[in-house]
Tab-separated table of C-alpha atoms in Angstrom:
chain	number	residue	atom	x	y	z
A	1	UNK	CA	-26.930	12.979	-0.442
A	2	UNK	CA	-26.429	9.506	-2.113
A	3	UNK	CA	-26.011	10.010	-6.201
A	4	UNK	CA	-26.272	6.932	-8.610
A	5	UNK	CA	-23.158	6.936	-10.495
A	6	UNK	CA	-22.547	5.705	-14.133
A	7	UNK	CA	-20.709	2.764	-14.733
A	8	UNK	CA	-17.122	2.769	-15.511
A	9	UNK	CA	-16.194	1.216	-19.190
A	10	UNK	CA	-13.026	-0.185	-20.288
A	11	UNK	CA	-11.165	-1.527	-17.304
A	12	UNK	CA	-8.100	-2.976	-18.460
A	13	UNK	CA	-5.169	-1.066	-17.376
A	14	UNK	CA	-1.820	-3.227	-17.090
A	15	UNK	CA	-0.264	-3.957	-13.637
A	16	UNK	CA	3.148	-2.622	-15.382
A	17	UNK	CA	1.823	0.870	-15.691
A	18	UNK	CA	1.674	1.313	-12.071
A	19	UNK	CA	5.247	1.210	-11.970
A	20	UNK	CA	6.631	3.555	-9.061
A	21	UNK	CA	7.682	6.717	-9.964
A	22	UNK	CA	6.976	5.943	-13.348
A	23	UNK	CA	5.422	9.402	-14.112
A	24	UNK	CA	7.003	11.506	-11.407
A	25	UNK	CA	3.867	11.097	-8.915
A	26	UNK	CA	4.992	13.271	-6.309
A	27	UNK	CA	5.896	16.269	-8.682
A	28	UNK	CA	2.533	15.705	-10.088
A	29	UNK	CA	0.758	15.291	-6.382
A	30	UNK	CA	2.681	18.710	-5.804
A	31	UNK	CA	1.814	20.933	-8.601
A	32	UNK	CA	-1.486	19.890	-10.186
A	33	UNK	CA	-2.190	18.136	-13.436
A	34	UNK	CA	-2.866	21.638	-15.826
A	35	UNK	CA	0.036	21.195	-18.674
A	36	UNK	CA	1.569	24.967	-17.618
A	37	UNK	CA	1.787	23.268	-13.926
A	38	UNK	CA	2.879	19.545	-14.690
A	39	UNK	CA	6.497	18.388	-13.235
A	40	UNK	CA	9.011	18.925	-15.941
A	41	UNK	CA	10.113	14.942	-15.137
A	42	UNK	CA	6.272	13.825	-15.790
A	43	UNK	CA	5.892	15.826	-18.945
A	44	UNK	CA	9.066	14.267	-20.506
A	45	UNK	CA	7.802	11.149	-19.311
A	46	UNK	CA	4.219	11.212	-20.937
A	47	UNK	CA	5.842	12.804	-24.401
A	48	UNK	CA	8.596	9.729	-24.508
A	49	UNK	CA	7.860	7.911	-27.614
A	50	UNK	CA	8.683	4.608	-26.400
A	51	UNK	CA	7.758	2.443	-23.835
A	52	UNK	CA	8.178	3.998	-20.936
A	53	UNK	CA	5.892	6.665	-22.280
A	54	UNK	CA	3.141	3.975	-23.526
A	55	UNK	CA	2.668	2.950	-19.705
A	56	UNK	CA	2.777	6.182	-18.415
A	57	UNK	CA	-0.031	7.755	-21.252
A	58	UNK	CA	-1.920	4.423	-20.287
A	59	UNK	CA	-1.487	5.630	-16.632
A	60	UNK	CA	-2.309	9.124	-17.077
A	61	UNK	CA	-5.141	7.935	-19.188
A	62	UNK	CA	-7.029	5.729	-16.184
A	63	UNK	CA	-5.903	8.276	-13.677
A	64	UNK	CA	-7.914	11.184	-15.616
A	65	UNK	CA	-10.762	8.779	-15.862
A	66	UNK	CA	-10.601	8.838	-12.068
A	67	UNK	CA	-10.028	12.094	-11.369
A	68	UNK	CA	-12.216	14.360	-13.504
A	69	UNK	CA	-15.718	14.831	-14.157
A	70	UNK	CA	-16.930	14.315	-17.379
A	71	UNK	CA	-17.048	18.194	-18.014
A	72	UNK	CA	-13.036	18.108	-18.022
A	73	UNK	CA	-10.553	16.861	-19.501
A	74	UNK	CA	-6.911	16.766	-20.382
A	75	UNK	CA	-5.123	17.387	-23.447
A	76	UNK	CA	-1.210	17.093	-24.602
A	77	UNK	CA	1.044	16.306	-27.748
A	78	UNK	CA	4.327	13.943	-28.163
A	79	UNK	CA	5.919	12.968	-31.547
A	80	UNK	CA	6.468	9.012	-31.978
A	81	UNK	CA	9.782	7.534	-33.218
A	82	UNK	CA	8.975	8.251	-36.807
A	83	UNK	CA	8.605	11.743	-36.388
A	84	UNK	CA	4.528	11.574	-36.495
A	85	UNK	CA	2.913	14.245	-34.050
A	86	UNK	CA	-0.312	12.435	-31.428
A	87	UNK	CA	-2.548	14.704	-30.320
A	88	UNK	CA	-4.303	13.197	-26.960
A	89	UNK	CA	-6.888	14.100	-24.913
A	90	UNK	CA	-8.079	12.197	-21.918
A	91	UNK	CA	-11.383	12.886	-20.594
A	92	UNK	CA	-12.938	12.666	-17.052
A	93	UNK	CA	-15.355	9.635	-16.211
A	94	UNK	CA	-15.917	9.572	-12.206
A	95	UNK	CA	-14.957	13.086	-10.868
A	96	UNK	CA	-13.399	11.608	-7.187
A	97	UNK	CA	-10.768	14.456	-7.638
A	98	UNK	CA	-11.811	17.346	-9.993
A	99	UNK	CA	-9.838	19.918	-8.513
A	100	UNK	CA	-6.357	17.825	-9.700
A	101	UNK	CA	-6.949	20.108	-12.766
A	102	UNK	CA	-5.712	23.486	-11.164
A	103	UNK	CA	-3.513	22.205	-8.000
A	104	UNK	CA	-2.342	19.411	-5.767
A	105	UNK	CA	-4.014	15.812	-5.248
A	106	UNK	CA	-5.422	16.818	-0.988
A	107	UNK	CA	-5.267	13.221	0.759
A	108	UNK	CA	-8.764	11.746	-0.154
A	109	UNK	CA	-7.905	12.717	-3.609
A	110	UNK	CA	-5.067	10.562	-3.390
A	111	UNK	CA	-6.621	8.021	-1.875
A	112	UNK	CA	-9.778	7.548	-3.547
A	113	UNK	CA	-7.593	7.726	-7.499
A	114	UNK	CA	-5.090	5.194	-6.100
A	115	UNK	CA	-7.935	2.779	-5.482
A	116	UNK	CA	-9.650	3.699	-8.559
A	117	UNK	CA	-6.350	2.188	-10.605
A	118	UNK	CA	-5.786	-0.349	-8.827
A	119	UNK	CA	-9.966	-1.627	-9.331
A	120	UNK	CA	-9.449	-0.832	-12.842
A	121	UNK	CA	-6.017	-2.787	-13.251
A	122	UNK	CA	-6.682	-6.282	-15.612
A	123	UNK	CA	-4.566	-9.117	-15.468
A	124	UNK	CA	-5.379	-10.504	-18.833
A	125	UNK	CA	-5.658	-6.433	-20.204
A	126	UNK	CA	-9.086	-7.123	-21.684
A	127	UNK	CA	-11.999	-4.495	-20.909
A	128	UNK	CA	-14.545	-5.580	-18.208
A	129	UNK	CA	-17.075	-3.405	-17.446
A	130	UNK	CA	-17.622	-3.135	-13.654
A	131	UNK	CA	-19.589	-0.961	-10.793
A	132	UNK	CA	-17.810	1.244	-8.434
A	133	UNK	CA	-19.098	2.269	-5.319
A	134	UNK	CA	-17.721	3.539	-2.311
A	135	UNK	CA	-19.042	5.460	1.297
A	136	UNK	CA	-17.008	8.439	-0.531
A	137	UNK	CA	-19.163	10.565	-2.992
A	138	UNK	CA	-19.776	10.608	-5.843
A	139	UNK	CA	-19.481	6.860	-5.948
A	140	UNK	CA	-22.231	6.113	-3.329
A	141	UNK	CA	-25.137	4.334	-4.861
A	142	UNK	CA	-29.082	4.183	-4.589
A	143	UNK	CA	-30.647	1.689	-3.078
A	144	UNK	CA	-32.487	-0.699	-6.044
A	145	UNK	CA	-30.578	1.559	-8.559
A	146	UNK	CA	-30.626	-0.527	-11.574
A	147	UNK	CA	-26.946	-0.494	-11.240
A	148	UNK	CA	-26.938	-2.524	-8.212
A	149	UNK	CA	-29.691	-4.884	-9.840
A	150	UNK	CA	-26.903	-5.326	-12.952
A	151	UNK	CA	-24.471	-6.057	-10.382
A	152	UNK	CA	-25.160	-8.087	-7.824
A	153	UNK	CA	-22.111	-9.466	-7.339
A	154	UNK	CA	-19.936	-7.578	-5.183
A	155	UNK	CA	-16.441	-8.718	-6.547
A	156	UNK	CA	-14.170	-7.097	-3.423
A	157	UNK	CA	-12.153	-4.302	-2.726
A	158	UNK	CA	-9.200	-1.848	-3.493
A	159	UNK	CA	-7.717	0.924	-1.234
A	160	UNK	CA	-4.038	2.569	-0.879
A	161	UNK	CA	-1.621	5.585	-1.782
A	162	UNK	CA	0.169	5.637	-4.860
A	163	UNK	CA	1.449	8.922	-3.821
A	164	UNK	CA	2.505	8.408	-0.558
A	165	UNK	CA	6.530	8.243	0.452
A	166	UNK	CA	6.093	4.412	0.616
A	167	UNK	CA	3.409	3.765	-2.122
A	168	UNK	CA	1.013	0.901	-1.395
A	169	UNK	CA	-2.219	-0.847	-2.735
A	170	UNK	CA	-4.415	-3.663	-1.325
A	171	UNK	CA	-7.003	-5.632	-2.206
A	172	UNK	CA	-9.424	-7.957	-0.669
A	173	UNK	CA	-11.965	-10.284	-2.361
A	174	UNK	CA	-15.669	-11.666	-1.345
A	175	UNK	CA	-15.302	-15.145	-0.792
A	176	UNK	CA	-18.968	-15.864	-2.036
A	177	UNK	CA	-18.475	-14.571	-5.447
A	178	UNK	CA	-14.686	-15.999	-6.451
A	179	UNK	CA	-15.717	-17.859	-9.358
A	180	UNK	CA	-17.750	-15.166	-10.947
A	181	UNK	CA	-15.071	-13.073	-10.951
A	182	UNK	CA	-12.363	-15.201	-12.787
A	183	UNK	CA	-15.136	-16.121	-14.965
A	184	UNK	CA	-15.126	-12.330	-15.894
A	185	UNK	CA	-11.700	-12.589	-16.189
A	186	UNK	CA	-11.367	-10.477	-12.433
A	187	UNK	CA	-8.601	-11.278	-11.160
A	188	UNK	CA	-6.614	-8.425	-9.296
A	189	UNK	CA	-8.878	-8.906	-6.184
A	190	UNK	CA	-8.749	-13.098	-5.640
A	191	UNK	CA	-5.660	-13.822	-7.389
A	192	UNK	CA	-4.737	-15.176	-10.571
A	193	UNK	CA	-4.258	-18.930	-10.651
A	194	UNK	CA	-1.191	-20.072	-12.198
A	195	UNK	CA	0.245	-23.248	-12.849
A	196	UNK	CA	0.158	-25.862	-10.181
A	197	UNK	CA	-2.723	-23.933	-8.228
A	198	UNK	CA	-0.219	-21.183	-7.114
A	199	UNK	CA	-1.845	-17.658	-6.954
A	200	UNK	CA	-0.221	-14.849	-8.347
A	201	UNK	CA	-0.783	-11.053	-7.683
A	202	UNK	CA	-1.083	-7.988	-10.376
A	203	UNK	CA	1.927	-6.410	-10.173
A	204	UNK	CA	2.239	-4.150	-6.789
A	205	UNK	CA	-1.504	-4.727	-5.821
A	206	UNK	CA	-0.848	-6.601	-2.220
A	207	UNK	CA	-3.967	-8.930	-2.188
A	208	UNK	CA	-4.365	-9.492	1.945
A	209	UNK	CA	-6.847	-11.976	2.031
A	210	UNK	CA	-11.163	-11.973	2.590
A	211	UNK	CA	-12.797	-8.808	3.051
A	212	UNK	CA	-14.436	-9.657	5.599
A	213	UNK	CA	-11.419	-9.931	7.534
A	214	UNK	CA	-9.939	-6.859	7.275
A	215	UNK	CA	-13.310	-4.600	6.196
A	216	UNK	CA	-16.809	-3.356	7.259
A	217	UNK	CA	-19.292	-5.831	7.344
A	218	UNK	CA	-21.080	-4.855	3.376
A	219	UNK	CA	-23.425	-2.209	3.528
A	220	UNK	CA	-26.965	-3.768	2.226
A	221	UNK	CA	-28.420	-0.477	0.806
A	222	UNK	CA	-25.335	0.428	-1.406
A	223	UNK	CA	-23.261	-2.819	-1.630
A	224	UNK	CA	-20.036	-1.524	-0.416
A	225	UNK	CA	-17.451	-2.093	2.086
A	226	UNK	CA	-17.653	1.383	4.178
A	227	UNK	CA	-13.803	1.146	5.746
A	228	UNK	CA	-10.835	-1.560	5.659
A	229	UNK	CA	-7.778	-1.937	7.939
A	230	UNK	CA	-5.523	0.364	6.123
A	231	UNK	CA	-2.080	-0.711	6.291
A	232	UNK	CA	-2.917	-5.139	6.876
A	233	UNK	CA	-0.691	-6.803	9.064
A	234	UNK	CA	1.093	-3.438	10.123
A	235	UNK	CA	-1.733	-1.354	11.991
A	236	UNK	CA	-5.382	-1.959	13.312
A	237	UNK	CA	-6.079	2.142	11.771
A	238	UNK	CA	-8.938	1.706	9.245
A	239	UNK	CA	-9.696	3.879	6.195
A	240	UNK	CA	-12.866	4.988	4.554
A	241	UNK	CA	-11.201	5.780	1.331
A	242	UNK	CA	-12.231	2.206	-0.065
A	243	UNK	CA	-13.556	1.334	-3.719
A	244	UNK	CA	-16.355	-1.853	-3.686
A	245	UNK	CA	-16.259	-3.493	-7.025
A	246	UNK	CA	-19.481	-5.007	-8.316
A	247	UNK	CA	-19.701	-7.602	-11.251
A	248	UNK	CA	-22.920	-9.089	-13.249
């Protein structure tokens, strides 16, 4: 059954904190998310105090967005440089992967958070509120929700595997609606434009062209993109595990 979803707030996670490896992704894949089950290299890597452990809280942050519903939520400790103790907690927004809490990512789970970050990566790292929707529940969408009136725009896509042994991310962009998006400051799907017209890419987020050359024609009832070619360039195998961003 299609559920309208709430809108996500806050999207500006840096490019940089998708580092690989940069909070021991497998170990965490592999044992769950609950503080008595987190990878002794992630914990350490979360309580560092400098930065290193900025990008990785900012990371851990976005990904527990993703992940949880908004009936969880994940709380830890680390002491800054000066000896001052920050208590954090990180609450669930969109609930693709709830049961990260008590064990391992499964492969949609993976999936479906990896594109989650990457739609919620910012160039400039300024908050723009956007609409995610996807085939995958929970983020498929009524038709005439007001949500898809507030959004008409259907900005592009992001799918990929941060966890797998060769992490990847791509993303594809509508050609119709370029300008709206940099004029929301949008760039991870079309490209930033740097100096002398060049186009440059947030950090490891491969951007493989128009959508509708590697995706599913739109779907008109909930504005998404229902599959895209997995792996561009490299295999014809598509994947369902896509995230459609939408933009006023």
């Amino acid at each position: 059954m299609e559920a309208e979803v709430a809108l996500v707030q806050g999207n500006h996670l840096s490019s940089n904190a998708l580092a690989l490896n940069s909070l021991a992704l497998n170990g965490i894949a592999l044992n769950g998310i609950a503080l008595n089950t987190l990878d002794p290299a992630a914990l350490g890597v979360i309580e560092d105090p400098g930065s290193k452990g900025t990008l990785a809280r900012a990371f851990l942050k976005y990904a527990i967005g993703c992940a949880f519903t908004t009936a969880q939520s994940f709380s830890f400790s680390w002491t800054d440089a000066s000896n001052v103790v920050h208590d954090e907690m990180y609450r669930g927004e969109l609930g693709l992967a709830p049961g990260w809490a008590t064990g391992p990512l499964n492969t949609q789970g993976q999936y479906m958070v990896s594109a989650c970050l990457a739609a919620r990566v910012n160039y400039y790292e300024v908050p723009v509120t956007i609409s995610m929707r996807s085939l995958t529940e929970p983020l498929k969408t009524l038709t005439g929700s007001p949500e898809l009136a507030a959004y008409p725009d259907v900005e592009g896509a992001f799918w990929g595997n941060l966890w797998a042994p060769t992490p990847f991310l791509h993303a594809c962009y509508n050609s119709n609606t370029v300008s709206n998006s940099r004029s929301w400051k949008r760039d991870c799907a079309v490209g930033h434009l740097g100096a002398g017209g060049t186009v440059e890419e947030c950090g490891m987020i491969d951007i493989v062209g128009p959508c509708a050359n590697v995706c599913q024609n739109l779907n008109g009832a909930g504005q998404y993109y229902p599959s895209c070619i997995e792996r561009p360039g490299q295999s014809s195998a598509t994947t369902k595990f896509v995230i459609t961003t939408g933009l006023p």
